[in-house]
mmCIF file of C-alpha atoms in Angstrom:
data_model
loop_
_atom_site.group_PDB
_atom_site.id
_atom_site.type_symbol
_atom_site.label_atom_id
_atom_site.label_comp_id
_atom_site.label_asym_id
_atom_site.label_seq_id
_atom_site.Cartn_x
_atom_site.Cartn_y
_atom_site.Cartn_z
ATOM 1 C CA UNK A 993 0.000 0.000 0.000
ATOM 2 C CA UNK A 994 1.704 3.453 -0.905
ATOM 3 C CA UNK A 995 1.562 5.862 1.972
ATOM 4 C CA UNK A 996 3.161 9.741 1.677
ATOM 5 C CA UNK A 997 3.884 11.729 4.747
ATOM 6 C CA UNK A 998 4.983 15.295 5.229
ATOM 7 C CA UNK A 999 6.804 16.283 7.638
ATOM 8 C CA UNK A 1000 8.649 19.816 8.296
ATOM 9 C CA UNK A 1001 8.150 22.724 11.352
ATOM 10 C CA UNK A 1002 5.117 23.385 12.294
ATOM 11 C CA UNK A 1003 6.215 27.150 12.868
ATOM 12 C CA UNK A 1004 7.832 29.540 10.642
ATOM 13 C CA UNK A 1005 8.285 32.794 11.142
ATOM 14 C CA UNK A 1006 6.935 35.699 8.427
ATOM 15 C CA UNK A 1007 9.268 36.431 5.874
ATOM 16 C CA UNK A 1008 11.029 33.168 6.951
ATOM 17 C CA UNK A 1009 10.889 30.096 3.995
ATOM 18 C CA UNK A 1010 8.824 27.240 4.427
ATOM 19 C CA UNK A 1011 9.901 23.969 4.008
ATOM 20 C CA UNK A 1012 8.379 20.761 3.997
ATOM 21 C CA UNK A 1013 9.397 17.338 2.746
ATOM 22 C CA UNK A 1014 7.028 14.091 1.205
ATOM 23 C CA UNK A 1015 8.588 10.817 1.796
ATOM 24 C CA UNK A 1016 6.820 8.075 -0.019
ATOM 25 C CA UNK A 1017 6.488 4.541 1.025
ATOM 26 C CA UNK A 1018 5.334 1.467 -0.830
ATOM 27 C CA UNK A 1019 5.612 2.189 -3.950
ATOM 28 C CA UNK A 1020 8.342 4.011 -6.536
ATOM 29 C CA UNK A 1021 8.216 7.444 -7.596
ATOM 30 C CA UNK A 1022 9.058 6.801 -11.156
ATOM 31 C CA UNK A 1023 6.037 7.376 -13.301
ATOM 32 C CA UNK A 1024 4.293 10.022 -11.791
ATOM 33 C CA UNK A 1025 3.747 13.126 -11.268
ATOM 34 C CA UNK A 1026 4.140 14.484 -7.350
ATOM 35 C CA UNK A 1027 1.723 17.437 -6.040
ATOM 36 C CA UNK A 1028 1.661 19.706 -3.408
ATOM 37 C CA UNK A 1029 -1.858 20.837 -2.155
ATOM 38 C CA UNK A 1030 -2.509 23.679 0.625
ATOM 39 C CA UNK A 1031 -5.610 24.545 2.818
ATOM 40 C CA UNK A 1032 -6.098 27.343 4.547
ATOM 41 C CA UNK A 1033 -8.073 26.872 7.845
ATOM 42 C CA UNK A 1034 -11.714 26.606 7.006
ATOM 43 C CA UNK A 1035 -11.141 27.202 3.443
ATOM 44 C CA UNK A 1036 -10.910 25.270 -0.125
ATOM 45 C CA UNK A 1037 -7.912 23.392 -1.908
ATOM 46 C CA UNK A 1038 -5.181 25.167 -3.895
ATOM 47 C CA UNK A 1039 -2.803 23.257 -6.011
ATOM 48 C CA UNK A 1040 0.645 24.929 -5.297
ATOM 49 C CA UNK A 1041 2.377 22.434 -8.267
ATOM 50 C CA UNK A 1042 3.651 19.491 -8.837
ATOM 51 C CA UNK A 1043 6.403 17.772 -10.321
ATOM 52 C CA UNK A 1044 7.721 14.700 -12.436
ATOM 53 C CA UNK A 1045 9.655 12.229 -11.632
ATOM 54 C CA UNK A 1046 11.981 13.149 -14.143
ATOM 55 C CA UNK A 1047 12.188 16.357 -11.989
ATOM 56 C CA UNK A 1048 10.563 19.082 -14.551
ATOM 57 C CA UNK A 1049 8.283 20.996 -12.241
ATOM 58 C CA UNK A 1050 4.796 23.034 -12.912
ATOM 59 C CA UNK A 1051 3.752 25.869 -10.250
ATOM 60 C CA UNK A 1052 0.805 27.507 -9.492
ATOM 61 C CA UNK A 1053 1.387 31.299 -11.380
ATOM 62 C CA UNK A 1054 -0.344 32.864 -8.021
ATOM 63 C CA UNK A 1055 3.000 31.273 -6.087
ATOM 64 C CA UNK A 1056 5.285 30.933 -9.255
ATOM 65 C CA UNK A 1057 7.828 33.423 -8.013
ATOM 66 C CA UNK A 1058 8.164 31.716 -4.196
ATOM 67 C CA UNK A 1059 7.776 28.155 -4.930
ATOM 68 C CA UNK A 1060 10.405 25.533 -5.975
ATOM 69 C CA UNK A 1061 9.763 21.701 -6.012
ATOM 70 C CA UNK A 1062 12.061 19.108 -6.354
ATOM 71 C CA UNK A 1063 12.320 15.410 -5.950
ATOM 72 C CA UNK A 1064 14.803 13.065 -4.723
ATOM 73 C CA UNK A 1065 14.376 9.849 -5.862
ATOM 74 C CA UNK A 1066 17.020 7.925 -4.133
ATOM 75 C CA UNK A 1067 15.469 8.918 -0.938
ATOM 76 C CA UNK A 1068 11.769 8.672 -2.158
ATOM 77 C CA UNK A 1069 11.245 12.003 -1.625
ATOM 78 C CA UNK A 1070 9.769 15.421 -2.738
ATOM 79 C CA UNK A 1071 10.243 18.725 -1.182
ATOM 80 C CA UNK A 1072 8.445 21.516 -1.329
ATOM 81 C CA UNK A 1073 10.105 25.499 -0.821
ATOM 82 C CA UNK A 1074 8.185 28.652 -0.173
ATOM 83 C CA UNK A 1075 9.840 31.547 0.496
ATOM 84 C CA UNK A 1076 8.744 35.339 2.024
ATOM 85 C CA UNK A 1077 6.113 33.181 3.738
ATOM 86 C CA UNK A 1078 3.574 35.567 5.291
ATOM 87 C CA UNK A 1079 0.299 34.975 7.666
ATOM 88 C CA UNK A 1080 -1.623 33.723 4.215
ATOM 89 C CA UNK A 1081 0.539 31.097 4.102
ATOM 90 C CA UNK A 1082 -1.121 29.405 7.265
ATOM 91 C CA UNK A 1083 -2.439 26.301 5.788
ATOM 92 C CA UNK A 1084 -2.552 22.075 6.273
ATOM 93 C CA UNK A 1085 -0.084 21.419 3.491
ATOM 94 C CA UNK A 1086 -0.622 17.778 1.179
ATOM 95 C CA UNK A 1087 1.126 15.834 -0.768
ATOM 96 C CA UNK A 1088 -0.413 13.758 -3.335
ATOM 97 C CA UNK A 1089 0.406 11.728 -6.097
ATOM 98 C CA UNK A 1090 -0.485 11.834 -9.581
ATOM 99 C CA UNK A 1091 -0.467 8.750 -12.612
ATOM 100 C CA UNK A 1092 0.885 10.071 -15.793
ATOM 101 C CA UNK A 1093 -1.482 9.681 -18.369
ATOM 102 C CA UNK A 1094 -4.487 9.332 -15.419
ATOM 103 C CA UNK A 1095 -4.558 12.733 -14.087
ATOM 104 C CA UNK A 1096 -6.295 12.834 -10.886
ATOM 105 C CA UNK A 1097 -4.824 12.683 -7.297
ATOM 106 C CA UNK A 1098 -4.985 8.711 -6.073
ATOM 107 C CA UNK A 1099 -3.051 8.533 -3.462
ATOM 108 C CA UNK A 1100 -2.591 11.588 -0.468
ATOM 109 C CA UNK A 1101 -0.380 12.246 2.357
ATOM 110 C CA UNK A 1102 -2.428 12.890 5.874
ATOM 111 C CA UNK A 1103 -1.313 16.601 5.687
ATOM 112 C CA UNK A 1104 0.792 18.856 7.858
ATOM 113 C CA UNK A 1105 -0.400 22.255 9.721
ATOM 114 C CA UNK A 1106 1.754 25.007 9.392
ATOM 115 C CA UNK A 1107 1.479 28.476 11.370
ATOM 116 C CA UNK A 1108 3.235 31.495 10.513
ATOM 117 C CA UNK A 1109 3.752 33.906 12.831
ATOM 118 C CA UNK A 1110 4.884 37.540 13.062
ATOM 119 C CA UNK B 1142 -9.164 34.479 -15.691
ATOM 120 C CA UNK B 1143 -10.871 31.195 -15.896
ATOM 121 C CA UNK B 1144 -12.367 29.977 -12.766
ATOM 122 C CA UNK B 1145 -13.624 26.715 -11.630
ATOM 123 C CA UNK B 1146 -16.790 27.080 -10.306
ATOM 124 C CA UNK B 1147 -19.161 25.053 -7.544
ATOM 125 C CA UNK B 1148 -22.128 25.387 -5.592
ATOM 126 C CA UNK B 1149 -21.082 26.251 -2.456
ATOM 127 C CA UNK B 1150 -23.420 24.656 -0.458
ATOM 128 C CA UNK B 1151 -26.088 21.603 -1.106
ATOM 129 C CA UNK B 1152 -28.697 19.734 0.651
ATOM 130 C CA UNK B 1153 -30.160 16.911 0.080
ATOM 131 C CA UNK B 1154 -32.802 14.360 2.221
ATOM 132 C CA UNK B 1155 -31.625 10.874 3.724
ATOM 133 C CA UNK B 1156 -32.607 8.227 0.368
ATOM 134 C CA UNK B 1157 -32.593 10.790 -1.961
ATOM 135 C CA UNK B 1158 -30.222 12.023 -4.797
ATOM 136 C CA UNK B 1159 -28.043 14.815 -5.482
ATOM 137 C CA UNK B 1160 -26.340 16.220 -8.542
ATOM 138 C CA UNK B 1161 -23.336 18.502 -7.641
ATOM 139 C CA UNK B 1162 -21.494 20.471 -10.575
ATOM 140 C CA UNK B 1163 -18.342 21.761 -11.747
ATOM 141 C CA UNK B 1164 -18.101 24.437 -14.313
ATOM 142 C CA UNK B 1165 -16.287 27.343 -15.780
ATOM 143 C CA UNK B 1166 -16.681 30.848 -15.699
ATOM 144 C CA UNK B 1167 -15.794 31.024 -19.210
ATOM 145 C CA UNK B 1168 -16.147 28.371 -21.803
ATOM 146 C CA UNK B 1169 -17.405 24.483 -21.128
ATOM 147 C CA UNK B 1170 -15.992 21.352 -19.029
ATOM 148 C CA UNK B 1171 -15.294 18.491 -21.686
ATOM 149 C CA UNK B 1172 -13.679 14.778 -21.093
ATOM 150 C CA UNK B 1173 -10.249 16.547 -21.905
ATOM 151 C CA UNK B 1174 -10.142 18.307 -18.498
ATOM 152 C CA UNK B 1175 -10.373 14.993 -16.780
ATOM 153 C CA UNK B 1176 -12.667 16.032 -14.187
ATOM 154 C CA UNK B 1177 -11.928 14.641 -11.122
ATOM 155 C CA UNK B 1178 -14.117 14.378 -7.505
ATOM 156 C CA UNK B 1179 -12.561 14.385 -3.812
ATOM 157 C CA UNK B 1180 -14.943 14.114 -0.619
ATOM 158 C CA UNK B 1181 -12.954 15.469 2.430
ATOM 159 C CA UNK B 1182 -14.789 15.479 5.856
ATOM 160 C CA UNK B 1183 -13.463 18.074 8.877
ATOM 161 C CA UNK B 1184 -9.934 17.087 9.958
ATOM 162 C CA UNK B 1185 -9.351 14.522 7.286
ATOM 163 C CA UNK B 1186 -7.443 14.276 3.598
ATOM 164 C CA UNK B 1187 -9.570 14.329 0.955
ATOM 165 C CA UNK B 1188 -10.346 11.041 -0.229
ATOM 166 C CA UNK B 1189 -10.738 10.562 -3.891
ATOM 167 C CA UNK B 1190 -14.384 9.535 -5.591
ATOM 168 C CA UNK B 1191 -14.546 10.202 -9.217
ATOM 169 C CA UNK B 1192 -11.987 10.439 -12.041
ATOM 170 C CA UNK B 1193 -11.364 10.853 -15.729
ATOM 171 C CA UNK B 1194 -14.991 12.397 -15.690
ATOM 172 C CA UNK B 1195 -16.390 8.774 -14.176
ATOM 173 C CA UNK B 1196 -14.302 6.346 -13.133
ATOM 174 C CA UNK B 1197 -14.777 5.413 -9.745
ATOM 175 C CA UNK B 1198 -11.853 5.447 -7.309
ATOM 176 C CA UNK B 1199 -11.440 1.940 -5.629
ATOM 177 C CA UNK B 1200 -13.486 1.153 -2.773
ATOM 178 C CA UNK B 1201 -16.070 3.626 -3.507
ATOM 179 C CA UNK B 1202 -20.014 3.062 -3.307
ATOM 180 C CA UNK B 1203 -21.689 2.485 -6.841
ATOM 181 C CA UNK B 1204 -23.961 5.522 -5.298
ATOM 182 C CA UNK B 1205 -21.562 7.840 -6.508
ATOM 183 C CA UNK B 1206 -21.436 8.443 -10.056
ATOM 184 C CA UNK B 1207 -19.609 11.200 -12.320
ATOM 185 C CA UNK B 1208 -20.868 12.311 -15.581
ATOM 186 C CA UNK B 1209 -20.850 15.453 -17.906
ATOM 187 C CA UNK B 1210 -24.177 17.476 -18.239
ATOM 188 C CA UNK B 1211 -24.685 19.900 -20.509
ATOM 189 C CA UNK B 1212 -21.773 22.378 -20.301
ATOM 190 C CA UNK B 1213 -20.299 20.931 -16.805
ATOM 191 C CA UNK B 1214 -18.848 17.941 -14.777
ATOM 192 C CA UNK B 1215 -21.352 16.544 -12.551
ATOM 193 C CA UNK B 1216 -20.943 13.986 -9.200
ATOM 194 C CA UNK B 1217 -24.427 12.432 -8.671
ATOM 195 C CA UNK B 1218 -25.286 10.793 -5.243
ATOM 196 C CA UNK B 1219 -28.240 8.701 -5.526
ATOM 197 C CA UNK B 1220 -29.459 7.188 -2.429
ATOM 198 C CA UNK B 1221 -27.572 9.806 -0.020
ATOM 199 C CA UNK B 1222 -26.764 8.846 3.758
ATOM 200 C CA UNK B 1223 -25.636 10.433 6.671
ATOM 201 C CA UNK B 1224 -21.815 9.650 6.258
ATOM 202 C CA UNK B 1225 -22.428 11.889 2.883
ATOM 203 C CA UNK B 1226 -22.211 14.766 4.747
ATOM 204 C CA UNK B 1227 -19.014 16.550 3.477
ATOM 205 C CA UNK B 1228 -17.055 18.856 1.390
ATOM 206 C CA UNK B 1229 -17.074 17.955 -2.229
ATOM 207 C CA UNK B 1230 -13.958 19.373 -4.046
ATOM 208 C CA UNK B 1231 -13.710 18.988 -8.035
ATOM 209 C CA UNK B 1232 -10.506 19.386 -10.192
ATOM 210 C CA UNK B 1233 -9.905 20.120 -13.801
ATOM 211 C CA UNK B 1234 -6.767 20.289 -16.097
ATOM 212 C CA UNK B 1235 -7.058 23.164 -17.680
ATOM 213 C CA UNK B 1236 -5.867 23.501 -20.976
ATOM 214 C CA UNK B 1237 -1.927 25.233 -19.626
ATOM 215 C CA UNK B 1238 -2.125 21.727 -18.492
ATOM 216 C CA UNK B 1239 -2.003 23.150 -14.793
ATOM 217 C CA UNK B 1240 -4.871 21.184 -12.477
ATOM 218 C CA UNK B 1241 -7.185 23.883 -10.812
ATOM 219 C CA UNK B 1242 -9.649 23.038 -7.627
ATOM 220 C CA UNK B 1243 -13.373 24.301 -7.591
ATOM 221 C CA UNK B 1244 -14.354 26.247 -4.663
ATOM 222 C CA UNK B 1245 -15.517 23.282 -2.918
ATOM 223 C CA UNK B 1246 -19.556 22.237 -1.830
ATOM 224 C CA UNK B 1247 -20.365 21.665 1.520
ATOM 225 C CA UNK B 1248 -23.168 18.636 1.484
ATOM 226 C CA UNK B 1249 -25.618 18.773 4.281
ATOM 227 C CA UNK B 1250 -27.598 15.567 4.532
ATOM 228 C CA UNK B 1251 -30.898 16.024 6.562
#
């Protein structure tokens, strides 16, 4: 059974970067493509981007210029940068995983909470 | 802008059914946006229902059911129950290939 879990601080301070990692369990990362997800509390889902496993990355152009993604696949992992965070970046942050060729989100992490604070 | 657009809130009786739609503020949801359907209830990660406009995700009820209708993606519940009560999220590719969330619907069931 594939299983993704963030992990990262739970605090980060404003203007600080965030950063979070996915490590993925059961299953390979070659052949699809990795997202990251956000949710505000008590709001919808935003798609921050996501990544191949080739490593070519797509970003959300409301986060383009503060986002990076990147994947390491000898440690099963993808990681997820945002930088200048500020108190709208307060949000349970997913991972998720995507089939090539299937596009939908199959598989999610349990999410991680992360505050920022002033 | 295009936006992806929802109702943002539904409700529907115990038994009965439900049609819950995703659409665009400009221009019409096809099979090539693979619409997708997530249910996520307080606390939890969304869990997925539909894809690829209406294939359902394994382990899901046959109650759920995606379709296109008319100019938008649709997730019909027939036969609601209680443990329907949630937040319905949908997702489409938009054509910059970049995957976009509806605003979400939040299912009452009473």
């Amino acid at each position: 059974q594939v299983q993704l879990q963030e992990s990262g601080p739970g605090r980060v301070k404003a203007s600080e970067t965030l950063a979070l990692t996915c490590t993925v369990s059961g299953g390979s990362i070659s052949g699809y493509y990795w997202s990251w997800i956000r949710q505000p509390p008590g709001e919808g889902l935003l798609w921050i981007g996501y990544i191949s496993y080739s490593g070519s990355p797509y970003y959300n152009p409301s986060l383009k210029s503060r986002v990076s993604i990147s994947v390491d696949t000898s440690k099963n992992q993808i990681s997820l940068r945002l930088s200048s965070v500020t108190a709208a970046d307060t949000a349970v942050y997913y991972c998720a995983r995507v089939p090539v060729g299937d596009l939908h989100l199959d598989y999610w992490g349990q999410g991680t909470l992360v505050t920022v604070s002033s | 802008q295009t936006v992806v657009t929802q109702e943002p809130s539904f409700s529907v009786s115990p038994g009965g059914t439900v049609t819950l739609t995703c659409g665009l503020t400009s221009g019409s949801v096809s099979t090539t946006y693979y619409p997708s359907w997530y249910q996520q209830t307080p606390g939890q990660a969304p869990r997925t229902l539909i894809y690829s406009t209406n294939t359902r995700s394994s382990g899901v009820p046959d109650r759920f059911s995606g379709s296109i209708l008319g100019n938008k993606a649709a997730l019909t519940i027939t036969g609601a129950q209680a443990d329907d009560e949630s937040d319905y999220y949908c997702v489409l590719f938009m054509g910059s290939g970049f995957p976009v969330f509806g605003g979400g619907t939040k299912l009452t069931v009473l």
